[in-house]
Every structure is written in structure tokens, then in C-alpha cells.
Amino acid sequence: MNQTIDTTTAGGSDPRPAGRAASEPRRWRLADYPSLLTVPAILLLIAAMAYPLLTIVLRSFSEPEWSLQNYVWFFSTPVNLTVLARTFSISAWVTIVCVIAAYPYAYLMTTVGPRMRLVLIMCVLVPFWVSGVVRTLAWVILLQDSGVINSTLKAIGFSSIRLIRTQTGVVIGMAQVLLPFMILPLYSVMRGIDLRLVQAARSLGARPALAFLQVYLPLSLPGVFAGAIIVFILSLGFYITPALLGGPRSTMLSTLVQSQVLSLLNWGRGGTMGVVLLVSTFVLLAVAAPLMRQRHKQASRS
Amino acid sequence: MSTSKTRERGAAIDIRDATKRYGKFTALDNVSLHIEPGEFMTLLGPSGSGKTTTLNVVAGFTDLTAGDLSVGGESIVGVPAHKRNIGVVFQHYALFPHMTVGKNVAYPLTLRGVEKGERERRVKAALDMVKMADFAHRYPSELSGGQQQRVALARAIVFDPPLLLMDEPLGALDKKLREWLQLEIKRIHRELGTTFVYVTHDQEEALVLSDRIAVFNQGRIEQIGTGRQLYDEPATLFVGKFIGESTTLRGKAETSGDETGLTIAGQKIVAKEKLAGGETPVILLRPEKLSLAAAKAPITNGQNSLAGQVSEAIYLGSGSKYQVVLRDGSIAVVRSSLEAKPFTIGDEVDLRWSVEDSKLLADDDRADMTLT
């Protein structure tokens, strides 16, 4: 900014017209208002999230008339409560299966060489690019009573097991679809863990298993929590996989919402279910939050 | 504290014919090294010379391909790292970020089942020793690099290991802090009486700290000795060039009696030594043994003289440092005292030194590798 006006030379031989800075309005620059860059995203969120959400909340109270009728109905109908509890329990199982499957996989990704790591990342991402519907249909083929798993079991002399239209089948299918959401955050946290910390623990007298439990595991927990939250929340709202792999005994809340809104055109009750799911998710996150708060900053790799 | 009593706390180390290969690459080539109980031994060398591999082998992080290793008279080949009871300090501190300073230092004691009161007493003593007792409740991320390294040192000595390994512990710190911590490490070594094995590529640091230094190059030990021995009597050209500043002179050689003569750009210089047959001699000169005289000034008996031109003159406060380009193009480094006559860039000078100060060594192209 070289536009300070030197009063001693004003009107003198200075070629600059005096008062230029004052007379010429400062050019408007986007760089001065970086927050404006978020406008498109905010507009999209308002249009696609805030407005519909507000509508649903309002209709849950206003249809057919202004009262708490829909909430009274929801909590006084046992099947709703059963399905709500089942939605949370299936989501919890999916999360547990994902943690168990993803942890060693993500760990392996941090220890192998660059080429092998690329292969492992592709193994995670390629199914990710295939539509969830297609993957779920693949699971139908594998899990059905005459499917690959059961015919193999029969061929080697075991009795067949029911997988399709059971909660087990739903958990298997959902876990596979959601696995990348667990592996990727875990990997990004694990990649930042200095493996010399484990060496240090061993030099101080810790057995390898103990060094892992007391040093590596606590440092990887932020990744576990991040992945678990994503997987759990996505599971709560899953529709296609439970609808195709599940049966009447594994209905999740999204299926009930669908039947209320699309089959019975009862927007009030459908909206109520959505609000209940949303609020209970928030409550759960609020309860879990203190567990996840890190008291230390992650040591940066120098 | 009597020296003999504290020294008993340190363990002797014996490395015999140690070899470590990674595929075709030989990281350690038949290395043998004996370290006395309570000694401060520095493994010095450029990166990739095998010094860190040696440390990792002693710590138990790396297995030997061949050879034997014993600490305190007992072979520890095949003993896993967590059963060796050896303290290790890492270059990047390796403090556990999810534990406070106090918990970090208490960790090895907890593993050993030391009961709470005793544990707290020893943690405090160790933190006192490194002057970090006020920081016990902080997390490592809240400390500076130098503070973190002192905590790492406390953690490595709190369980009274008979041997402490340090892998370039000051490498990530700035010069002033490094010099101060060097003195701290020396003090702690004196107070503990533990055997210290210290890895560094910094020859000045090695000279400040060590009782003895083992100079590594390309997976082998070139020479083991005190700093003075390495500086005054280097066994190889590599050691001579790695430790301190030096000038090397090459030329047409001839031996007569016990003397070796070198002809450089038509001028003859002499060393009162000779090499075994077949080796090409090089003369190594230390900068403080050299002096400058005006060109063609009279020579006293027993002096060598080479003509050259001053190409750099640096005033150092305690004296001056000159670079002199000799007739054959090689560069000599000279340190002169304040009393000596000053020269400026471009002056024609004669480089003078006593015949006894010509150190004759066998030429070796491995000595010319880039130093880190």
C-alpha cells in the first residue's frame, strides 16, 4: 500500500495526483472476504438440509393437527420401540464388526511398502466405487439359502445356515458396504503414529503385546472413534441393504419411515420417526463425546 | 562418591565379529568392540557407516547375521529387547504423547512392578537429575525439544540400567542448547557411573563427550581411541579427515631410510615415517601445526616449505584462519595465533611446518566420501 499522501509535496512536482487514494474507491476484492467462499455450500445446505429438516420437524407436530399426537403414538406403539432398539443394536454390531475387520487391515497398510500399500488402498476403494445396491445384490447371491456360502457348507458336510433375511445377514452386508469409512480414518491416524514409540516401550521393558496395548492402541483410538462414529451414524439411516438382505425380524427404522411416508402418506408419523432417530443419535454422541476427547495433542512427526 | 564404586554400576560390552547384512547390503562388516564398565564410548561416523546399526543390535531392535554380543559378561544374542534392561534415548525423543512427563518416566518402573511410594521417589529423583521436576504434570507436546529430550533421558535412567544407549539425542536441537546438554550428559554420566554408548556424526560432540571414540566407515571400525589419539595419530586417512580440520598432500613419493619424500609441483617435502610397501603415501597436516611466512623467507632446519597464495583469510578472535592454494591446486587450511604476522587474500606465502608434524598415511579413496 504505497498510497499514503505526502502533504509536503502536494501541489509540487510530484506527478501523482494529490488525493488519488481518497477519490478512487478501493477495488472490491474477494480476498478481503474469504468467508464469502462458503456461500454456495451454505445455500446448498439450507436448500437441501435445513429447509426439509425444518419441514419434517414441523409436520411431525402439525399433522393432522397441532399436538404431540405423533410422539404419543410413537412411544405407545411397542413395534416402533422394538424397531428403534433394533436399529441401534444392528448399527452397534456393524460398527463392532467394522472395527475388528478394519483395525488389522489399516495397521498392515502402515507397515507395507508403497506398492503393496497402493494395492491395499485399491482393495478398499474399488468396492467403494461400486453402487451399494449392486454390492447388496451380490450379497443376496452369496447369502441366500441356495447361495454360494450354503452350497459350500453343504458340499463339505455341514448343515446349511440361515443368513438371508436375518440380522446376521444384514450386519454382514452393511459392514462390508461401510468398511471403507472405518479403514480410511483409521489409516490416516495410524500413519501418524511414530513406530519408534513402540520400540521405546520395548526398550523400557514392555513385552510386544503390552507395548501395543499401552502405547500403540491408545494412540490409534482417535481413528477408531472417528471411523466408528461415521459407520454408526450411516448405519442408523441405512435403507437399501436391510431392505434387501433383511426380513420382517430385521426391519430397521428407515423401512418404517418409508412405509409411513410413501405407503400410508402419513408424513406426521414418518417425520416423528426421523426426529426421534435424530435426537437419540445426538444424545448418544453427547454421551460418547467425553470418552473421545483427547487430553494430549497428537505428537507431530518431525 | 568414589569413582571405583560408581563404576561398578556400569556393564562391560563385548561385540565380537559382528556382521549384519540386509540382502546384498552389508551394514556391519566383522565389527569387534570392547567397552569398559562405566566408559563413555561414542560411535562416530557418517550416515550409513554402521554406527546406528550397532546401537540397534545392542538394544535388541536388530538381530545380527553373525557374531556375538555380550553385556556384563553374558551373551545377549537372541534375548528380546524388553528383557535386556538397557536404557535407550532416541533422536526424536519418543516420549509417549498420551502420558504426562511423570507417567512417561514412571512407565519402566510400573512395568517392573515397583510399588507406588518407591516409584514416585525414583521418578522424582530421575527428573531432578535432568532438572525437569517441575514439569511432571505436563504433556510432552507442551515441552520444547530440549526439555523433551531431558525427560527421555530421565525415563531411560530411572530403572537404573547398567548401560545407556543414545542415538544422536541432540541431533534435532540448535547449537547453543546442544552444547549445554552435552555438558549435562557428561555430568549425568559422571554421577551415574553407567556405561554410555553414544551415536553421533558430529566429531566435535564426540570429542567433548567421550572417554573413547570408535570411528565407523562403511560398516567397519576404522579406529578406536581417545579423541587425542584419533586427532594426533589417525590410523587411516578417513579418521584423519573425519576428526578435526586437515590438509592432505599428494605427490610423487620416494623412500630413503626412515624418511619418505613427496614432490609436489617441483618442491620436495619430507615426513619422518614410512609406509609398508605397495601403498601410496599421503601427508596429513593439522591446521595449528602449520604457519605462514612471506614468500622466499629463510627456512630453519627441519622445516618443510611449500609455496602458495592466500585465497581466504578469516579473523576468528582467538586467532586467524587461512586457506592457501598450493602450486598443485590443492588447498591447505592454516590456523595462526594472534601474534603471527597477518596476511591478506592474494598474498604470496610459504606454507611452513616441522618435518615431525608430517603425518604419513596410506591413500584411500574411501576417505573421500562425502561427510554428513
XYZ file of C-alpha atoms in Angstrom:
674
model
C 0.000 0.000 0.000
C 2.021 2.882 -1.264
C -0.828 5.326 -1.308
C -0.104 7.458 1.706
C -0.442 11.086 0.720
C 2.651 13.131 1.310
C 1.302 16.559 2.218
C 4.661 18.268 1.851
C 4.801 17.520 -1.877
C 1.133 18.043 -2.635
C 0.852 20.593 -5.451
C 4.605 20.352 -6.003
C 6.471 18.477 -8.683
C 5.074 15.102 -7.578
C 3.432 13.584 -10.671
C 0.915 11.676 -8.574
C -2.405 13.462 -8.491
C -2.970 14.535 -4.922
C -5.720 12.721 -3.084
C -5.836 9.821 -5.526
C -6.339 7.293 -2.808
C -9.299 9.166 -1.440
C -11.028 9.951 -4.739
C -10.655 6.489 -6.309
C -12.841 3.934 -4.487
C -10.885 0.900 -3.350
C -11.434 -2.012 -5.695
C -13.632 -4.694 -4.141
C -11.645 -7.881 -3.733
C -12.891 -11.371 -2.871
C -9.664 -11.978 -0.936
C -10.815 -9.459 1.676
C -13.903 -11.555 2.441
C -12.781 -15.198 2.444
C -15.944 -16.259 4.241
C -17.904 -15.484 1.083
C -16.365 -18.601 -0.462
C -18.644 -20.711 1.717
C -21.824 -19.138 0.286
C -22.538 -21.865 -2.333
C -22.144 -24.623 0.234
C -24.302 -22.792 2.764
C -27.040 -22.171 0.187
C -26.969 -25.851 -0.746
C -27.141 -26.904 2.906
C -30.076 -24.573 3.552
C -31.941 -25.815 0.499
C -31.154 -29.498 0.838
C -30.838 -29.941 4.613
C -32.172 -27.155 6.774
C -35.397 -26.495 4.911
C -36.525 -30.153 4.545
C -35.467 -30.897 8.117
C -37.431 -27.972 9.439
C -40.452 -29.054 7.399
C -40.254 -32.572 8.773
C -39.938 -31.369 12.366
C -42.903 -29.015 11.897
C -45.068 -31.649 10.222
C -44.308 -34.134 12.987
C -46.070 -31.705 15.345
C -48.671 -30.276 12.983
C -50.208 -33.249 11.141
C -53.034 -33.960 11.244
C -53.373 -31.184 13.844
C -51.036 -29.209 16.161
C -50.287 -31.504 19.121
C -47.910 -34.184 20.383
C -50.158 -36.933 18.966
C -47.474 -38.443 16.694
C -44.974 -38.697 19.533
C -47.550 -40.216 21.829
C -48.339 -42.715 19.090
C -44.638 -43.497 18.505
C -43.785 -44.208 22.121
C -47.042 -46.058 22.863
C -46.686 -48.485 19.948
C -44.397 -51.371 21.030
C -43.321 -52.267 17.489
C -41.858 -48.795 16.978
C -39.772 -49.089 20.116
C -38.628 -52.598 19.145
C -37.547 -51.372 15.728
C -35.802 -48.324 17.229
C -33.873 -50.542 19.643
C -33.061 -52.961 16.819
C -31.813 -50.096 14.623
C -29.367 -49.114 17.326
C -28.296 -52.672 18.053
C -27.734 -53.545 14.374
C -25.746 -50.310 13.955
C -23.681 -51.172 17.013
C -22.947 -54.651 15.657
C -21.994 -53.239 12.265
C -19.640 -50.803 13.997
C -18.037 -53.565 16.059
C -17.577 -55.809 13.021
C -16.063 -52.889 11.087
C -13.604 -52.037 13.889
C -12.464 -55.650 14.186
C -12.086 -56.067 10.422
C -10.565 -52.647 9.725
C -8.007 -52.385 12.538
C -5.528 -55.048 11.374
C -6.098 -54.050 7.771
C -5.308 -50.379 8.411
C -2.294 -51.405 10.510
C -0.996 -53.536 7.667
C -1.383 -50.544 5.348
C 1.028 -48.551 7.529
C 3.715 -51.237 7.618
C 3.940 -52.445 3.992
C 5.933 -50.832 1.194
C 4.441 -48.199 -1.110
C 3.439 -50.598 -3.898
C 1.683 -53.043 -1.582
C 0.010 -50.096 0.154
C -1.441 -48.962 -3.168
C -2.857 -52.444 -3.729
C -4.422 -52.419 -0.265
C -5.917 -48.961 -0.789
C -7.367 -50.079 -4.129
C -8.907 -53.117 -2.432
C -10.724 -50.688 -0.125
C -11.694 -48.155 -2.750
C -12.812 -50.299 -5.689
C -15.885 -51.713 -3.882
C -16.437 -48.164 -2.654
C -16.929 -47.047 -6.258
C -19.445 -49.801 -6.970
C -23.003 -48.808 -6.103
C -24.324 -50.017 -2.756
C -27.303 -51.623 -4.499
C -25.061 -53.761 -6.698
C -22.967 -54.827 -3.722
C -26.064 -55.685 -1.718
C -27.394 -57.793 -4.589
C -24.051 -59.576 -4.662
C -24.590 -60.384 -1.001
C -28.048 -61.771 -1.827
C -26.395 -64.195 -4.220
C -23.816 -65.187 -1.610
C -26.095 -65.388 1.406
C -29.342 -66.880 0.075
C -30.425 -70.356 1.175
C -29.205 -71.899 -2.097
C -26.344 -69.403 -2.374
C -22.606 -69.847 -2.568
C -21.996 -69.990 1.189
C -24.696 -72.528 1.902
C -23.892 -74.793 -1.051
C -20.236 -74.787 0.039
C -21.241 -75.663 3.600
C -23.427 -78.497 2.342
C -20.743 -79.759 -0.006
C -18.267 -80.182 2.853
C -20.866 -81.871 5.027
C -22.246 -79.152 7.283
C -25.905 -78.318 7.570
C -26.944 -75.075 5.903
C -27.436 -71.924 7.978
C -29.985 -69.159 7.511
C -28.231 -65.965 6.548
C -30.528 -64.053 4.269
C -33.436 -62.292 5.950
C -31.686 -62.492 9.313
C -29.992 -59.823 11.364
C -26.665 -61.603 10.821
C -27.077 -61.248 7.077
C -27.931 -57.554 7.426
C -24.891 -56.936 9.659
C -22.575 -58.763 7.225
C -23.841 -56.818 4.232
C -23.811 -53.431 5.962
C -20.362 -53.978 7.441
C -18.950 -54.711 4.011
C -20.542 -51.618 2.499
C -19.370 -49.388 5.337
C -15.877 -50.851 5.852
C -14.036 -48.131 3.857
C -15.453 -45.480 6.212
C -13.716 -47.294 9.044
C -10.444 -48.155 7.298
C -9.648 -44.734 5.871
C -9.856 -42.636 9.076
C -8.054 -45.382 10.990
C -5.288 -45.484 8.414
C -4.823 -41.727 8.462
C -4.400 -41.759 12.258
C -2.169 -44.843 12.301
C 0.075 -43.386 9.619
C 0.879 -40.556 12.030
C 1.899 -42.847 14.896
C 5.651 -42.996 15.323
C 6.590 -46.679 15.450
C 9.706 -45.763 17.420
C 7.353 -45.207 20.355
C 6.713 -48.943 20.348
C 10.468 -49.571 20.185
C 10.913 -47.175 23.093
C 8.297 -49.045 25.123
C 10.081 -52.312 24.414
C 13.450 -50.895 25.468
C 11.808 -49.822 28.725
C 10.750 -53.402 29.415
C 7.346 -53.901 27.776
C 6.528 -57.216 26.097
C 5.475 -56.671 22.451
C 1.782 -57.261 23.335
C 1.994 -54.833 26.240
C 3.798 -52.219 24.157
C 0.956 -52.465 21.655
C -1.790 -52.236 24.271
C -0.258 -49.401 26.276
C 1.283 -47.300 23.525
C 0.022 -48.081 20.033
C -3.614 -48.791 20.851
C -4.272 -45.593 22.859
C -2.676 -43.511 20.116
C -4.827 -45.175 17.450
C -8.099 -44.704 19.358
C -8.893 -41.296 17.792
C -9.015 -43.102 14.433
C -11.200 -45.846 15.876
C -13.613 -43.271 17.309
C -13.734 -41.212 14.129
C -14.430 -44.277 11.995
C -16.897 -45.716 14.496
C -18.966 -42.526 14.586
C -19.163 -42.342 10.805
C -20.065 -46.024 10.462
C -22.588 -45.928 13.307
C -24.414 -42.848 12.056
C -24.503 -44.087 8.466
C -25.802 -47.449 9.737
C -28.700 -45.813 11.592
C -30.113 -44.462 8.361
C -29.360 -47.468 6.139
C -32.251 -48.421 3.930
C -31.304 -50.477 0.867
C -29.170 -53.170 2.483
C -31.561 -54.059 5.340
C -34.462 -53.911 2.919
C -32.857 -56.393 0.507
C -30.964 -58.649 2.935
C -33.284 -58.436 5.909
C -36.634 -59.979 6.734
C -39.519 -58.880 8.933
C -37.427 -59.600 12.032
C -34.640 -57.297 10.945
C -36.611 -54.246 9.873
C -34.823 -51.005 10.647
C -36.350 -47.623 11.325
C -35.718 -46.356 7.795
C -38.022 -49.066 6.440
C -40.782 -47.977 8.827
C -40.320 -44.359 7.769
C -40.568 -45.412 4.153
C -43.823 -47.296 4.709
C -45.344 -44.447 6.743
C -44.464 -41.756 4.241
C -44.709 -43.496 0.871
C -47.276 -46.230 1.537
C -49.521 -44.610 4.129
C -48.783 -40.975 3.159
C -48.599 -40.219 6.882
C -45.953 -37.505 6.885
C -46.545 -36.647 10.515
C -45.693 -40.112 11.817
C -42.820 -40.540 9.333
C -41.386 -37.197 10.409
C -41.731 -38.175 14.065
C -39.638 -41.291 13.495
C -36.980 -39.202 11.785
C -36.894 -36.693 14.635
C -36.706 -39.458 17.256
C -33.773 -41.056 15.406
C -32.013 -37.715 15.049
C -32.440 -36.737 18.699
C -31.393 -40.137 20.031
C -28.272 -40.001 17.834
C -27.373 -36.610 19.272
C -27.926 -37.866 22.816
C -25.689 -40.858 22.129
C -22.951 -38.648 20.672
C -23.169 -36.320 23.659
C -22.713 -39.275 25.991
C -19.790 -40.626 23.963
C -18.039 -37.283 23.452
C -16.136 -37.146 26.789
C -14.686 -40.571 26.007
C -13.217 -39.296 22.787
C -11.811 -36.026 23.966
C -8.047 -36.211 23.704
C -6.168 -34.785 26.623
C -2.960 -34.663 24.657
C -2.144 -33.288 21.270
C -1.051 -35.870 18.763
C 2.720 -35.785 18.607
C 3.611 -34.496 15.199
C 6.140 -36.413 13.240
C 9.233 -34.376 12.758
C 31.071 -40.829 45.537
C 34.241 -42.667 44.734
C 34.850 -43.399 41.104
C 35.578 -47.081 41.570
C 32.314 -47.601 43.428
C 30.072 -45.863 40.916
C 31.821 -47.505 38.005
C 30.653 -50.873 39.289
C 27.144 -49.925 38.212
C 28.135 -49.920 34.562
C 28.299 -53.082 32.457
C 31.058 -54.053 30.071
C 30.063 -54.654 26.465
C 31.754 -57.064 24.125
C 30.924 -57.107 20.455
C 32.815 -59.826 18.606
C 32.960 -60.270 14.823
C 29.510 -58.744 14.422
C 28.123 -58.831 10.901
C 24.740 -57.612 9.726
C 23.547 -57.969 6.152
C 20.348 -56.685 4.575
C 20.116 -58.697 1.379
C 23.254 -57.752 -0.515
C 23.990 -54.675 1.594
C 26.430 -55.217 4.447
C 25.579 -52.776 7.219
C 28.125 -54.194 9.666
C 31.219 -55.980 8.478
C 33.017 -58.031 11.128
C 32.946 -55.374 13.829
C 34.607 -56.036 17.173
C 34.401 -53.558 20.012
C 35.059 -53.822 23.729
C 33.602 -51.196 26.031
C 34.749 -50.947 29.655
C 32.253 -50.763 32.523
C 31.277 -47.138 33.120
C 33.002 -45.923 29.986
C 31.596 -43.199 27.748
C 32.028 -44.655 24.275
C 30.981 -42.731 21.188
C 30.276 -44.413 17.865
C 31.215 -41.776 15.320
C 30.804 -41.872 11.578
C 28.911 -40.563 8.566
C 25.359 -41.741 7.943
C 25.186 -45.308 6.707
C 28.505 -46.184 8.338
C 27.012 -48.795 10.677
C 27.036 -46.864 13.963
C 23.251 -46.822 14.375
C 23.014 -50.457 13.287
C 25.476 -51.295 16.060
C 23.322 -49.419 18.561
C 20.151 -51.172 17.367
C 21.879 -54.525 17.674
C 22.874 -53.803 21.281
C 19.354 -52.506 22.079
C 17.821 -55.650 20.595
C 15.895 -53.924 17.788
C 18.000 -55.669 15.134
C 19.402 -59.208 15.053
C 22.956 -59.968 13.987
C 23.579 -62.053 10.884
C 26.723 -63.402 12.543
C 28.873 -62.703 15.572
C 28.447 -62.422 19.301
C 27.335 -59.724 21.683
C 27.611 -59.769 25.440
C 26.710 -57.242 28.113
C 28.156 -57.670 31.593
C 29.863 -60.894 30.532
C 26.690 -62.670 29.388
C 25.787 -63.213 25.744
C 22.502 -61.495 24.893
C 22.194 -62.755 21.324
C 18.555 -63.726 20.857
C 17.372 -62.013 24.058
C 14.364 -59.832 23.143
C 14.662 -56.064 23.627
C 12.279 -55.912 26.596
C 14.367 -58.370 28.611
C 17.711 -56.632 28.077
C 17.321 -53.920 30.720
C 19.128 -51.343 28.609
C 18.141 -47.672 28.540
C 17.703 -46.116 25.097
C 17.406 -42.425 24.206
C 16.154 -41.757 20.679
C 16.926 -38.852 18.382
C 13.270 -37.779 18.215
C 12.692 -38.305 21.950
C 9.996 -40.998 21.502
C 8.080 -39.793 24.548
C 4.585 -41.258 24.814
C 2.331 -38.361 23.776
C -0.688 -39.693 25.675
C 1.121 -39.780 29.028
C 2.301 -36.917 31.216
C 6.006 -36.436 31.865
C 5.587 -38.160 35.246
C 3.774 -41.148 33.702
C 6.396 -41.403 30.956
C 9.207 -41.598 33.481
C 7.231 -43.957 35.726
C 6.460 -46.309 32.824
C 9.527 -48.591 33.095
C 9.032 -48.777 36.876
C 5.346 -49.697 36.502
C 6.361 -52.478 34.113
C 8.791 -53.762 36.732
C 6.135 -53.764 39.439
C 7.842 -51.143 41.614
C 5.350 -50.161 44.335
C 3.846 -46.675 44.298
C 5.826 -44.864 47.005
C 9.171 -46.124 45.736
C 8.099 -45.382 42.173
C 7.260 -41.760 42.958
C 10.534 -41.309 44.798
C 12.572 -42.647 41.891
C 10.628 -40.668 39.264
C 11.306 -37.512 41.246
C 14.994 -38.371 41.605
C 15.332 -39.008 37.872
C 13.501 -35.786 36.964
C 15.643 -33.909 39.483
C 18.746 -35.260 37.826
C 17.702 -33.766 34.469
C 16.260 -30.638 36.169
C 12.713 -31.292 34.969
C 10.981 -31.995 38.301
C 8.597 -29.033 37.879
C 7.183 -30.447 34.666
C 5.866 -33.807 35.883
C 2.234 -32.947 35.108
C 2.826 -31.565 31.645
C 2.293 -33.480 28.423
C 5.281 -33.902 26.078
C 3.631 -31.704 23.424
C 3.782 -28.809 25.897
C 7.588 -29.019 26.177
C 10.397 -27.729 23.970
C 12.694 -30.137 22.163
C 15.462 -29.806 24.738
C 13.024 -30.368 27.611
C 11.555 -33.414 25.897
C 14.992 -34.889 25.431
C 15.806 -34.384 29.111
C 12.584 -36.201 30.043
C 13.507 -39.002 27.624
C 16.878 -39.219 29.360
C 15.187 -39.403 32.781
C 12.923 -42.188 31.522
C 15.909 -44.141 30.220
C 17.866 -43.945 33.501
C 15.035 -44.211 36.062
C 15.219 -48.023 36.158
C 18.983 -47.963 36.762
C 20.076 -49.798 33.630
C 23.754 -50.775 33.630
C 24.001 -49.495 30.061
C 22.542 -46.437 28.353
C 22.371 -46.121 24.567
C 21.878 -42.728 22.947
C 21.132 -42.357 19.237
C 22.023 -38.812 18.132
C 19.981 -37.443 21.043
C 20.906 -33.828 20.344
C 20.651 -34.029 16.571
C 17.365 -32.113 16.369
C 18.380 -29.268 18.687
C 20.035 -25.946 17.959
C 23.715 -25.348 18.645
C 23.589 -23.447 21.957
C 21.166 -25.923 23.510
C 23.230 -28.808 22.179
C 26.416 -27.510 23.790
C 24.682 -27.044 27.131
C 23.064 -30.504 27.021
C 26.416 -32.068 26.154
C 27.744 -30.827 29.465
C 24.591 -32.055 31.219
C 25.032 -35.516 29.700
C 28.658 -35.542 30.803
C 27.617 -34.622 34.360
C 24.917 -37.317 34.448
C 27.374 -39.895 33.174
C 29.782 -38.948 35.948
C 27.088 -39.104 38.624
C 25.549 -42.395 37.481
C 28.618 -44.411 36.586
C 26.551 -46.203 33.944
C 28.188 -47.307 30.707
C 27.147 -44.849 27.970
C 27.192 -45.670 24.279
C 26.548 -42.566 22.227
C 25.983 -42.394 18.487
C 26.719 -39.194 16.591
C 28.014 -37.963 13.257
C 29.298 -34.768 14.883
C 33.019 -35.167 15.598
C 33.118 -32.116 17.884
C 30.356 -33.593 20.009
C 32.283 -36.866 20.151
C 35.417 -35.061 21.339
C 33.513 -33.143 24.042
C 31.745 -36.173 25.494
C 33.731 -39.316 25.111
C 36.265 -41.329 27.020
C 36.917 -43.187 23.773
C 35.601 -42.918 20.237
C 35.078 -45.688 17.683
C 35.179 -44.259 14.164
C 32.889 -46.113 11.745
C 33.068 -46.066 7.971
C 31.225 -48.300 5.521
C 30.229 -50.894 8.108
C 33.707 -51.186 9.651
C 35.519 -49.631 12.568
C 38.467 -47.626 11.267
C 39.978 -46.821 14.663
C 39.156 -46.884 18.368
C 40.861 -44.441 20.696
C 40.677 -41.297 22.789
C 39.955 -38.062 20.996
C 43.615 -37.091 21.313
C 44.804 -40.365 19.804
C 42.408 -40.023 16.867
C 43.449 -36.436 16.235
C 47.197 -36.823 16.679
C 47.703 -40.369 15.493
C 44.968 -41.250 12.998
C 45.316 -44.839 11.834
C 43.728 -44.182 8.460
C 43.256 -41.245 6.147
C 39.491 -41.434 6.768
C 39.946 -40.910 10.502
C 42.423 -38.081 9.922
C 39.999 -36.267 7.673
C 36.876 -37.004 9.723
C 38.266 -35.779 13.031
C 39.079 -32.090 13.022
C 40.343 -29.993 10.167
C 43.191 -31.173 7.990
C 45.182 -30.643 4.836
C 46.168 -33.600 2.669
C 49.109 -33.508 0.293
C 49.723 -35.973 -2.523
C 52.745 -36.190 -4.811
C 55.466 -38.333 -6.308
C 56.883 -40.384 -3.435
C 60.332 -41.789 -2.712
C 61.583 -43.529 0.408
C 65.091 -43.133 1.769
C 65.957 -44.797 5.067
C 63.236 -43.963 7.570
C 62.079 -40.956 5.666
C 59.527 -40.515 2.930
C 59.837 -37.661 0.491
C 56.981 -36.230 -1.570
C 57.495 -33.993 -4.585
C 54.661 -31.519 -5.064
C 54.777 -29.127 -8.036
C 58.562 -29.349 -8.085
C 59.042 -28.783 -4.339
C 60.161 -31.581 -2.052
C 58.720 -32.178 1.410
C 59.636 -34.824 3.952
C 57.952 -36.991 6.585
C 59.930 -38.883 9.202
C 57.869 -42.021 8.640
C 57.478 -44.673 6.008
C 54.710 -46.950 4.853
C 54.661 -50.669 4.246
C 55.337 -51.421 0.585
C 52.694 -51.055 -2.075
C 50.708 -48.217 -0.579
C 50.504 -44.693 -1.952
C 51.555 -42.222 0.736
C 49.600 -39.111 1.653
C 50.745 -36.465 4.093
C 48.123 -35.189 6.541
C 48.679 -31.867 8.303
C 46.755 -30.253 11.159
C 45.984 -26.522 10.735
C 47.558 -25.413 14.026
C 50.863 -27.131 13.147
C 51.143 -25.025 10.005
C 52.402 -21.496 9.788
C 52.680 -18.943 7.044
C 55.779 -16.992 6.096
C 56.329 -14.344 3.457
C 57.403 -15.960 0.175
C 61.097 -16.878 -0.011
C 61.698 -16.126 3.696
C 64.676 -18.101 5.067
C 63.863 -21.665 6.194
C 65.046 -23.023 9.541
C 66.420 -26.557 9.646
C 63.912 -29.415 9.893
C 61.120 -27.473 8.254
C 59.067 -28.222 5.171
C 58.005 -25.421 2.889
C 55.504 -25.148 0.051
C 54.740 -22.020 -1.951
C 51.167 -20.845 -2.328
C 48.759 -17.961 -2.372
C 46.270 -16.910 0.328
C 42.744 -17.429 -1.014
C 40.765 -16.788 2.171
C 41.607 -15.011 5.426
C 39.174 -15.274 8.343
C 39.573 -13.445 11.634
C 38.332 -15.672 14.477
C 39.022 -13.513 17.528
C 41.344 -16.051 19.143
C 43.463 -16.099 16.008
C 43.119 -16.290 12.255
C 42.310 -18.989 9.748
C 43.689 -19.010 6.232
C 43.080 -21.006 3.111
C 46.125 -21.286 0.911
C 46.058 -22.543 -2.674
C 49.239 -24.505 -3.351
C 51.028 -24.763 -6.691
C 49.432 -28.147 -7.467
C 45.946 -26.715 -6.881
C 45.304 -28.371 -3.515
C 44.068 -26.238 -0.645
C 45.724 -26.014 2.765
C 43.986 -24.854 5.943
C 46.130 -22.893 8.400
C 45.327 -21.591 11.868
C 47.625 -18.959 13.221
C 47.806 -17.274 16.601
C 47.133 -13.575 17.166
C 50.867 -12.838 17.429
C 51.615 -14.179 13.956
C 52.057 -11.713 11.131
C 48.688 -11.229 9.370
C 48.257 -11.895 5.650
C 45.525 -10.835 3.268
C 43.888 -12.511 0.280
C 46.214 -12.671 -2.704
C 49.471 -12.612 -0.699
C 52.196 -14.935 -1.979
C 53.228 -17.049 1.018
C 55.257 -20.078 2.015
C 53.472 -22.767 3.996
C 55.844 -23.990 6.739
C 55.760 -26.860 9.194
C 58.109 -29.026 11.165
C 59.143 -32.286 9.498
C 57.928 -34.199 12.594
C 54.402 -32.871 12.074
C 54.022 -34.537 8.674
C 51.650 -37.421 9.344
C 52.175 -40.095 6.722
C 49.138 -42.222 5.838
C 48.141 -44.675 3.140
C 45.956 -43.149 0.450
C 42.426 -44.493 0.445
C 39.619 -43.430 -1.847
C 37.032 -44.445 0.774
C 38.225 -41.462 2.788
C 36.907 -39.042 0.192
C 33.255 -39.936 0.545
C 31.053 -37.011 1.383
C 30.802 -36.399 5.086
C 27.484 -35.636 6.668
